[in-house]
Structure formats: structure tokens, C-alpha cells
Amino acid sequence: MRRLADLAPPLLLTALLLAAWETACRLADLPVYVLPPPSAVALALVEAGPRLAASAWITFGMAVQALILAGLIGGGLALAVSLHPGAERAVRPLAVALQVTPVVAVAPLVLIWAGLDHADRAVVALAALVAFFPLFSGVLTGLKSADPDLERLFDLYGATPLQRLWRLRLPSAVPFALEGLRVAAGLAVIGAVVAEFVSGSGATQGLAWRLLEAGNRLRTAEMLAGVLCLTVLGLVLNAAVALTARFLLRR
Amino acid sequence: MAEFIAALRGVTVDLAGRAPLGPIDLTVARGEILALVGASGAGKSTTLRLLAGLQTASAGELTRAAGVGRTGFVFQSPTLTPWADALSNVALPLELAGVSRSQARDRAAAALAAVGLSDRLNAPPSQLSGGMAMRAALARALVTAPDLLLLDEPFAALDSVTRRRLIEDLHALWATAAPRPAVVFVTHDVEEAVYLAQRVVVLDAASGRPVADLPTPGAPPRPDRWRADPAFRQTVEAVVDALEAAMAPQADTAA
């Protein structure tokens, strides 16, 4: 009953907006290639469903690979940096520089380095690039977040650096790392789409390529269906991370 | 002077953003209960950290009696790790010292039983009340059988009934331990200090130096009704007077 009451307002608003869109399209008699009505998008979704699903799977796979790569590099680097007080000052400005550089601008370079025959590698690398910062920053903040009195307790009992890391800092970092992962998951999808756009048609066959292809043929309804798939993909990744977090933080 | 367990001699401490503390001279006798009182910022916590060896002094020295074992420390909040149950939290000091896991867990279970938590061994800290969490923290400080137990306003956040019970329990744990640990208890509650301790040391508000050292009549553990005893009231008043003197603005001796 509560759940229904929670769900009703957003569903109602969505239905209203879709109805307004549909009505506007019919009244204004807009060409479908400019703005197709929701009914046409739904039709396109059914018709192009199989190939969109296949492409979504490819994009999903690349985003997940990127997340794993970014997690290993970002987490590993944060761990290394946390062990040496001076290292953070050296590494953090570089990490921030990496974060503020637009991924679109770097994409052509990475594509050249990956080799035009390996556009999928470039996509994974670029998605990992944008997912890197929240993971690095989250893990590093988490490793330093332990209660100062607990740090003192470990001092008092003469804990070794390894004991301190394993029994205090790593467990303290888990909630921060998961929050970083949640942000990184969203960014990884964005990074993958941008990279696919830049690599051009056919080099990879993910959702962004479907968007480009449908756009070239003025199949606007299919473009919108593809965008919808990307939204769902982002939501699925986000929910997966949230579920993992709830499982790990049960206590 | 009775045999001492720890002594600070002429210790000064430089702290960021304030005048240096000291020079502090303080001797803790083996097995005694000592209460440290003073205004906020008088250096009570710093003095405890000095005794624990957790604070570097800029001058002076800390002496611990030869053959001294470990120090137990209870902080203002229980500081249990939320990812581990009560038993693992209490076993932590032993495991850090290299005691085998099974032996550490046996001793931790015994320490938890001694503070009345034998039915909460596997409870995560989130499922312990404030009083229970503090008991677990006390068990963790005592699990290594320390000869010096340092407590930094441990019961300040608890309601008065729970606080009195914990003080009774602390007295009981201290009285039954063999040998008895020396206890240094920081508080800003004068009645708590007088009831708990054998002597009360008042710290100067500005320099953190001990400026008064008042013995309390009788010996702990004390009956609850001792709080109504005239001797108790008189001692409380004497400590309050000393505290007020320690807070008075100091004459400018440099002039």
C-alpha cells in the first residue's frame, strides 16, 4: 500500500506528459522525423527491440569492463597513496586534472592509441577514464575516514601498518567506495556513449552506434527508443550498485 | 611515595592554536584510582594521552615502572567498529598483539561476561544501547589485563542512572582484578570524581598543571548512599573550591 502511494505520483506525471506529447504531435501535425509521438516510439521499440537489446548488451559489457578497470586502478592508486602522506599531494592535482578534461576532447586521441581496429578497447578505456575519479576519490577519502580515536587505539596496541589497513582503514572505506562506485557507474555509461560517438559508425556496435545509424536514416522514433534503452541501462547499473551496497552494509 | 606505575616529570606539550601546556608533574601509583578534573581545554585528555604514550611531549619525560605491561584506554565514545560484532571488537587488542584467534576470542568472551554482556557476544554495535556499548569498550580496554587503565570522560553521554551503574561496575571490576590496575579517570563532574576516586587532581585551566591534589575519605568501592555522607559533600565542596581557584584569571607575573 505504501509502495503504491510512493509510485503513483511519478507514474501519473509520466502518463500526463506522454499524453500531452501524443496530443501535441497529432494536433500540430508534425512530421515524424522531427518529433514522433510516443506511440511511434513504442512501436519502434518493439520493432527494433532485438537489435537494440543486442547493442545494449554490448554497451553494458563495455561499461562494466570500464568500471572494473577503473576500480582496480583507482582503488589501487588510492591504497598506494594512502600509505604515504606526501603521495596524495603529488597525485591529487593530476587526478583532478584528469577529471576536468572533457572526455570528448580526449576520445580521438585514445582512439588513435588504441588503434582504429580496436575501437572497443578505446571505448572501455575512455569509460574507465571518466569512472576513475569518483572511485579514486571515494576510496582515498574512505581510507582516511577512520575515527581518530580508533586510530589512537591501534597506536596504543602497536598495530603494524598492514593490521591497521586490513582491520581499520579498509573496512572504514567500504561505504565511501560504494558511493564512488554509484557515481562511477553512471559516468561509465556516459563515457562509453561518448567514445562510441567519436569512434563513428560500425567500429563498435553498442547503443550509441544504433543512435548514429538511426539518425543517419532519419528514424527519429528509433533514436528515441535507443535513448530510452540508455536510460534503462543507467538505471539498471545504478540499482545493481545500490543492491550490492545494501548487501554489504547490512550491519 | 608508593610504588608508581607511570609518572610525568616536567612534561610540556605544544598544541596547535593555543599556549603550550605544562610543565606537568603527575605520578600515578600502582593500583590507585585517580580522577582528573579541570575546565574544558585544561588539557585533561592531553594528560591521558601523555600517560598512554599517544602524545609527543616537547620537553620532560614519561616514566613507566619496569616490567610494565599494557595500557587500556576508554574514549569519550565507545568507538567500536560497526563492521564487527561485540566479541570481535573486544578481541581486537589481543589479536593485534598476536594472540591466536581462538584464544583471543575466549578471553574476549570472558571480558564481555565480566561487564555483563555474555548474552550479547555476537551483537553488532548498532544493536547495543549506549550503556552496553560503553561496557563493551570497557571490556576491550580490560581484555589485555592492563596495569594502567585510562578513561577519558567515558560516561558523559549516558543518563545518570546508567552512569551510576557503570561506575559501580568499574569499581567492582577494579576491586576483583588481580593485580588491581591503576585507573586514571578524566571527568568534569566533581561528584563523579569524588565518588569514584581515591584522590582527585585538579588541573589549572590555562597551563594544565596539576594545582590541587585532594584525597577522598574512605576507600572505593563505596556504597551508593555514601553520596549523602557529610564527608562526601565536604570533599566535593573542597574540589569545587580548588576548581574555581584554578579557573580564576591568573595574575600577570611577567609584569
XYZ file of C-alpha atoms in Angstrom:
506
model
C 0.000 0.000 0.000
C 2.795 2.398 0.921
C 4.726 1.390 -2.166
C 1.733 2.082 -4.355
C 1.318 5.514 -2.785
C 5.020 6.186 -3.428
C 4.829 5.054 -7.036
C 1.586 6.801 -8.000
C 2.804 10.421 -8.333
C 5.757 9.791 -10.703
C 3.702 7.336 -12.793
C 0.846 9.791 -13.031
C 3.154 12.627 -14.091
C 4.805 10.431 -16.718
C 1.418 9.405 -18.118
C 0.310 13.042 -18.248
C 3.462 14.158 -20.057
C 3.183 11.308 -22.572
C -0.470 12.146 -23.215
C 0.374 15.810 -23.756
C 3.204 14.848 -26.120
C 0.953 12.497 -28.116
C -1.813 15.119 -28.356
C 0.607 17.874 -29.364
C 2.090 15.734 -32.160
C -1.346 14.930 -33.560
C -2.721 18.459 -33.295
C 0.379 20.162 -34.732
C 0.686 17.505 -37.411
C 4.497 17.413 -37.016
C 6.487 15.252 -39.459
C 7.529 12.005 -37.688
C 11.195 12.583 -38.497
C 11.107 15.771 -36.410
C 9.141 14.588 -33.431
C 7.423 11.219 -33.475
C 4.600 10.696 -30.962
C 5.173 8.303 -28.031
C 3.075 5.679 -29.783
C 5.533 5.661 -32.695
C 8.458 5.398 -30.289
C 6.785 2.427 -28.589
C 6.291 0.814 -31.975
C 9.935 1.410 -32.881
C 10.958 -0.047 -29.552
C 9.103 -3.265 -30.337
C 10.247 -3.406 -33.948
C 13.907 -2.606 -33.272
C 13.814 -4.415 -29.914
C 16.156 -7.331 -30.747
C 18.931 -5.223 -32.251
C 18.597 -2.562 -29.545
C 18.830 -5.254 -26.866
C 21.921 -6.743 -28.507
C 23.529 -3.309 -28.661
C 22.536 -2.511 -25.099
C 24.268 -5.718 -24.024
C 27.454 -4.622 -25.807
C 27.381 -1.148 -24.216
C 26.609 -2.689 -20.831
C 29.542 -5.075 -21.175
C 31.924 -2.265 -22.048
C 30.683 -0.102 -19.180
C 31.150 -2.966 -16.712
C 34.657 -3.688 -18.015
C 35.436 0.010 -17.631
C 34.114 0.009 -14.059
C 36.273 -2.982 -13.141
C 39.322 -1.376 -14.769
C 38.683 1.984 -13.076
C 38.042 0.243 -9.755
C 41.323 -1.656 -9.925
C 43.378 1.354 -10.979
C 41.543 3.983 -8.916
C 41.240 1.813 -5.818
C 44.792 0.531 -6.117
C 46.207 4.009 -6.562
C 44.168 5.345 -3.619
C 45.535 2.495 -1.491
C 49.114 3.220 -2.504
C 48.667 6.948 -1.944
C 47.075 6.456 1.482
C 50.179 4.615 2.686
C 52.373 7.625 2.069
C 51.335 11.061 3.380
C 53.276 13.005 0.732
C 51.994 10.948 -2.168
C 48.476 12.347 -2.033
C 49.699 15.891 -2.550
C 51.590 14.686 -5.619
C 48.795 12.594 -7.125
C 45.607 14.517 -6.333
C 46.201 17.517 -8.671
C 46.843 15.094 -11.535
C 43.666 13.188 -10.695
C 41.675 16.426 -10.653
C 43.234 17.471 -13.989
C 42.146 14.150 -15.421
C 38.640 14.701 -14.098
C 38.150 18.205 -15.513
C 39.475 17.374 -19.001
C 36.401 16.763 -21.210
C 36.250 13.139 -22.278
C 35.025 14.174 -25.755
C 38.278 16.030 -26.319
C 40.438 13.078 -25.322
C 38.393 10.494 -27.199
C 40.007 10.944 -30.658
C 43.454 10.620 -29.095
C 42.603 7.457 -27.244
C 41.072 6.081 -30.417
C 44.353 6.630 -32.237
C 46.346 4.996 -29.434
C 44.017 2.032 -29.183
C 44.206 1.566 -32.923
C 41.236 2.153 -35.219
C 40.713 -1.615 -35.428
C 40.197 -1.822 -31.681
C 37.549 0.822 -31.110
C 36.028 -1.316 -28.331
C 39.264 -1.003 -26.365
C 39.143 2.767 -26.793
C 35.546 2.800 -25.554
C 36.453 0.802 -22.445
C 39.492 2.997 -21.808
C 37.519 6.232 -22.121
C 34.662 4.992 -19.941
C 37.267 3.908 -17.373
C 38.862 7.350 -17.598
C 35.684 9.143 -16.504
C 34.833 6.469 -13.925
C 38.325 6.690 -12.411
C 37.979 9.876 -10.358
C 34.940 9.073 -8.196
C 36.426 5.663 -7.394
C 39.891 7.011 -6.586
C 38.490 9.887 -4.573
C 35.908 7.735 -2.757
C 38.385 5.042 -1.740
C 41.013 7.592 -0.684
C 38.529 9.609 1.395
C 37.231 6.386 2.925
C 40.703 5.141 3.831
C 41.275 8.358 5.759
C 37.823 8.441 7.352
C 38.515 6.150 10.310
C 37.609 7.545 13.737
C 40.746 9.303 15.136
C 40.178 7.583 18.492
C 40.221 4.204 16.744
C 43.467 5.233 15.055
C 44.789 6.010 18.562
C 43.625 2.617 19.781
C 45.639 0.981 17.004
C 48.637 3.133 18.027
C 48.186 2.085 21.651
C 48.313 -1.611 20.796
C 51.235 -1.163 18.407
C 49.372 -2.286 15.294
C 51.508 -2.896 12.201
C 50.679 -0.851 9.066
C 49.163 -3.962 7.493
C 46.962 -4.642 10.544
C 45.828 -1.039 10.527
C 44.977 -1.203 6.838
C 43.181 -4.520 6.992
C 41.327 -4.150 10.279
C 40.596 -0.417 10.348
C 41.093 1.566 7.164
C 39.760 -0.821 4.528
C 36.509 -1.556 6.415
C 36.105 2.187 7.072
C 36.482 2.848 3.348
C 33.717 0.491 2.179
C 30.751 2.940 2.358
C 32.778 5.653 0.600
C 33.976 3.237 -2.089
C 30.380 2.153 -2.748
C 29.232 5.759 -3.084
C 32.104 6.324 -5.535
C 31.039 3.218 -7.442
C 27.458 4.527 -7.687
C 28.645 7.773 -9.265
C 31.191 5.944 -11.437
C 28.539 3.573 -12.811
C 26.551 6.476 -14.228
C 29.672 8.118 -15.620
C 30.901 4.882 -17.217
C 27.762 4.697 -19.393
C 28.200 8.333 -20.418
C 31.869 7.730 -21.196
C 31.047 4.648 -23.264
C 28.426 6.526 -25.311
C 30.710 9.490 -25.958
C 33.526 7.198 -27.031
C 31.242 5.290 -29.379
C 30.048 8.519 -30.960
C 33.586 9.627 -31.597
C 34.696 6.260 -32.983
C 31.990 6.536 -35.624
C 29.575 4.056 -37.125
C 30.274 0.393 -37.178
C 33.544 0.438 -35.259
C 31.643 -0.762 -32.204
C 28.048 -1.914 -32.240
C 26.758 -0.506 -28.976
C 23.726 1.657 -28.353
C 25.426 4.894 -29.371
C 26.175 3.424 -32.768
C 22.475 2.460 -33.118
C 21.622 6.072 -32.328
C 24.007 7.366 -35.007
C 22.745 4.883 -37.538
C 19.094 5.619 -36.869
C 19.883 9.341 -37.031
C 21.566 8.987 -40.426
C 18.384 7.380 -41.726
C 16.135 9.966 -40.061
C 14.480 7.219 -37.992
C 13.765 9.589 -35.161
C 11.452 7.194 -33.329
C 14.195 4.569 -33.215
C 16.628 7.195 -31.908
C 14.275 7.968 -29.064
C 13.854 4.254 -28.394
C 17.656 3.985 -28.195
C 17.836 6.879 -25.748
C 15.208 5.125 -23.628
C 17.377 1.980 -23.643
C 20.354 4.026 -22.414
C 18.266 5.449 -19.589
C 17.178 1.964 -18.574
C 20.783 0.769 -18.801
C 21.896 3.544 -16.462
C 19.107 2.741 -14.029
C 19.942 -0.974 -14.060
C 23.609 -0.304 -13.300
C 22.644 2.127 -10.554
C 20.232 -0.363 -8.998
C 22.858 -3.120 -9.181
C 25.307 -0.953 -7.255
C 22.634 0.067 -4.734
C 21.744 -3.608 -4.153
C 25.404 -4.502 -3.660
C 25.739 -1.618 -1.202
C 22.700 -2.712 0.777
C 24.036 -6.256 0.919
C 27.479 -5.156 2.108
C 26.242 -2.547 4.605
C 23.521 -4.683 6.201
C 25.137 -4.214 9.567
C 55.743 7.693 47.777
C 54.178 4.366 46.976
C 55.436 2.384 44.011
C 54.450 4.262 40.865
C 53.091 2.865 37.630
C 53.542 5.955 35.490
C 54.981 9.401 36.071
C 55.144 12.589 34.060
C 58.090 14.765 35.005
C 58.239 18.359 33.795
C 56.379 17.499 30.626
C 55.383 20.314 28.286
C 53.270 19.922 25.175
C 52.967 22.247 22.192
C 49.466 22.164 20.779
C 48.392 23.904 17.580
C 46.445 27.100 18.134
C 46.949 27.539 21.870
C 49.514 28.263 24.547
C 51.731 25.280 25.397
C 50.660 23.072 28.310
C 52.824 22.335 31.308
C 55.199 21.748 32.805
C 53.129 18.820 34.098
C 54.263 16.689 37.039
C 51.976 13.793 37.837
C 52.617 10.435 39.425
C 50.178 7.522 39.221
C 50.622 4.920 41.969
C 50.202 1.216 41.303
C 46.567 0.151 41.698
C 45.159 3.532 42.701
C 42.103 5.299 41.298
C 42.857 8.854 40.325
C 40.351 11.366 38.959
C 41.485 14.293 36.822
C 39.187 17.308 36.812
C 39.591 20.683 35.161
C 37.900 23.206 32.915
C 37.278 22.429 29.245
C 40.578 22.802 27.425
C 42.618 22.391 30.613
C 44.491 19.515 28.981
C 42.742 16.593 30.673
C 42.627 14.497 27.506
C 46.161 15.534 26.595
C 47.408 14.373 30.013
C 45.743 10.987 29.461
C 47.308 10.685 26.019
C 50.687 11.542 27.521
C 50.275 8.723 30.049
C 49.303 6.365 27.207
C 52.289 7.413 25.116
C 49.934 8.658 22.391
C 51.022 12.291 22.668
C 54.526 13.523 21.980
C 55.943 15.853 24.605
C 58.170 18.739 23.602
C 60.091 18.528 26.871
C 60.201 16.397 30.022
C 59.747 12.650 30.290
C 57.242 9.889 30.850
C 58.415 7.089 33.099
C 56.640 3.744 33.297
C 57.542 1.279 36.072
C 59.867 -1.511 34.952
C 58.224 -4.597 33.535
C 55.070 -2.690 32.875
C 52.520 -4.371 30.673
C 49.864 -2.802 28.594
C 47.688 0.243 28.902
C 43.914 0.190 28.445
C 42.097 3.240 27.089
C 38.406 4.111 27.022
C 37.454 7.116 24.908
C 34.557 9.549 25.187
C 32.512 7.483 22.763
C 32.647 3.665 22.652
C 34.499 3.701 19.281
C 33.508 0.131 18.471
C 33.973 -0.774 14.826
C 30.495 -1.100 13.252
C 31.557 -3.895 10.890
C 32.445 -6.348 13.649
C 30.367 -7.861 16.465
C 30.999 -7.204 20.166
C 33.206 -10.275 20.533
C 35.484 -9.332 17.624
C 35.713 -5.762 18.895
C 36.849 -6.903 22.323
C 39.238 -9.495 20.872
C 40.920 -6.831 18.715
C 43.675 -5.728 21.171
C 44.707 -9.358 21.733
C 44.703 -10.176 18.032
C 46.800 -7.083 17.302
C 49.256 -8.353 19.903
C 49.497 -11.668 18.075
C 47.400 -13.839 20.406
C 45.839 -16.725 18.479
C 42.320 -16.115 17.235
C 40.630 -18.804 19.322
C 42.441 -17.798 22.500
C 41.683 -14.123 21.867
C 38.004 -14.936 21.415
C 37.886 -16.983 24.623
C 39.432 -14.158 26.604
C 37.180 -11.586 24.910
C 34.121 -13.640 25.813
C 35.279 -13.730 29.436
C 35.864 -9.963 29.431
C 32.393 -9.362 27.995
C 30.885 -11.669 30.609
C 32.662 -9.661 33.324
C 30.872 -6.491 32.175
C 27.512 -8.298 31.970
C 27.321 -8.735 28.211
C 27.653 -12.519 27.957
C 24.344 -12.649 26.051
C 25.476 -10.039 23.502
C 28.687 -11.612 22.180
C 27.570 -11.620 18.568
C 25.593 -8.380 18.592
C 26.776 -5.712 16.149
C 27.451 -2.364 17.875
C 24.354 -0.862 16.215
C 22.258 -3.207 18.342
C 23.851 -2.196 21.640
C 22.462 0.604 23.801
C 24.777 3.465 24.791
C 25.461 1.848 28.162
C 26.089 -1.581 26.633
C 28.432 -0.137 24.011
C 30.406 1.594 26.760
C 30.558 -1.696 28.698
C 31.936 -3.383 25.584
C 34.532 -0.592 25.280
C 35.437 -1.189 28.928
C 35.779 -4.912 28.248
C 38.043 -4.132 25.288
C 40.253 -1.932 27.492
C 40.469 -4.611 30.192
C 40.885 -7.695 27.985
C 44.685 -7.398 27.970
C 44.752 -7.253 31.810
C 46.396 -3.812 31.777
C 48.105 -2.333 34.824
C 47.059 1.158 33.765
C 43.508 1.928 32.705
C 42.857 5.379 31.245
C 39.307 6.677 30.851
C 38.505 9.935 29.062
C 35.044 11.113 30.223
C 33.648 7.729 29.229
C 30.205 8.071 30.787
C 29.494 11.742 29.982
C 26.972 10.904 27.265
C 24.957 8.443 29.373
C 21.901 9.095 31.523
C 22.558 9.427 35.258
C 21.171 6.011 36.262
C 23.225 4.174 33.636
C 26.240 6.247 34.605
C 25.968 5.300 38.288
C 25.639 1.629 37.360
C 28.709 1.786 35.190
C 30.687 3.412 37.978
C 29.603 0.614 40.350
C 30.696 -1.901 37.720
C 34.010 -0.144 37.196
C 34.637 -0.290 40.962
C 33.740 -3.969 41.029
C 35.977 -4.789 38.054
C 38.832 -2.852 39.614
C 38.386 -4.459 43.049
C 38.316 -8.020 41.685
C 41.174 -7.655 39.224
C 44.428 -9.231 40.365
C 46.557 -7.222 40.455
C 44.392 -4.125 40.504
C 45.089 -1.744 37.625
C 45.837 1.905 38.283
C 42.869 3.884 36.984
C 43.060 7.460 35.723
C 39.602 8.839 35.103
C 39.001 12.181 33.390
C 35.695 13.874 34.144
C 34.212 17.327 34.543
C 31.654 16.020 37.041
C 33.088 16.684 40.515
C 30.648 14.358 42.337
C 31.541 11.551 39.951
C 35.233 12.222 40.534
C 34.959 12.186 44.349
C 32.724 9.109 44.449
C 34.911 7.151 42.056
C 38.443 8.009 43.052
C 40.890 7.754 45.931
C 42.318 11.130 45.052
C 41.234 13.975 42.833
C 43.768 16.040 40.921
C 42.651 19.467 39.717
C 44.265 20.844 36.556
C 44.889 24.531 36.011
C 42.568 25.909 33.336
C 45.334 27.707 31.440
C 48.503 25.616 31.817
C 47.104 22.145 32.506
C 49.425 21.812 35.512
C 48.083 19.879 38.492
C 47.344 22.615 41.056
C 45.487 20.651 43.740
C 45.691 17.039 44.874
C 42.868 16.085 47.234
C 42.493 12.645 48.836
C 38.948 11.359 49.243
C 37.894 9.814 52.599
C 37.282 6.071 52.843
C 38.093 3.676 50.039
C 36.250 2.540 46.911
C 34.182 0.555 46.151
C 31.697 2.661 48.081
C 28.043 2.160 48.898
C 25.666 4.258 46.814
C 24.381 6.076 49.906
C 27.878 7.438 50.551
C 26.851 10.295 48.252
C 24.634 11.529 51.119
C 27.501 11.362 53.633
C 28.755 14.735 55.020
C 32.345 13.644 54.311
C 31.413 13.183 50.628
C 29.746 16.621 50.485
C 32.736 18.299 52.141
C 35.179 16.720 49.700
C 33.017 17.779 46.756
C 32.987 21.350 48.066
C 36.765 21.308 48.539
C 37.278 20.124 44.950
C 34.838 22.737 43.622
C 36.772 25.431 45.519
C 40.039 24.188 44.017
C 38.472 24.150 40.537
C 37.268 27.722 40.937
C 40.711 28.802 42.072
C 42.211 27.022 39.043
C 39.861 28.898 36.718
C 40.467 32.385 38.145
C 42.283 34.659 35.698
C 45.951 34.479 36.540
C 47.904 37.472 37.727
C 50.356 38.657 35.121
C 53.556 37.517 36.769
C 55.703 38.810 33.928
C 54.826 42.412 34.662
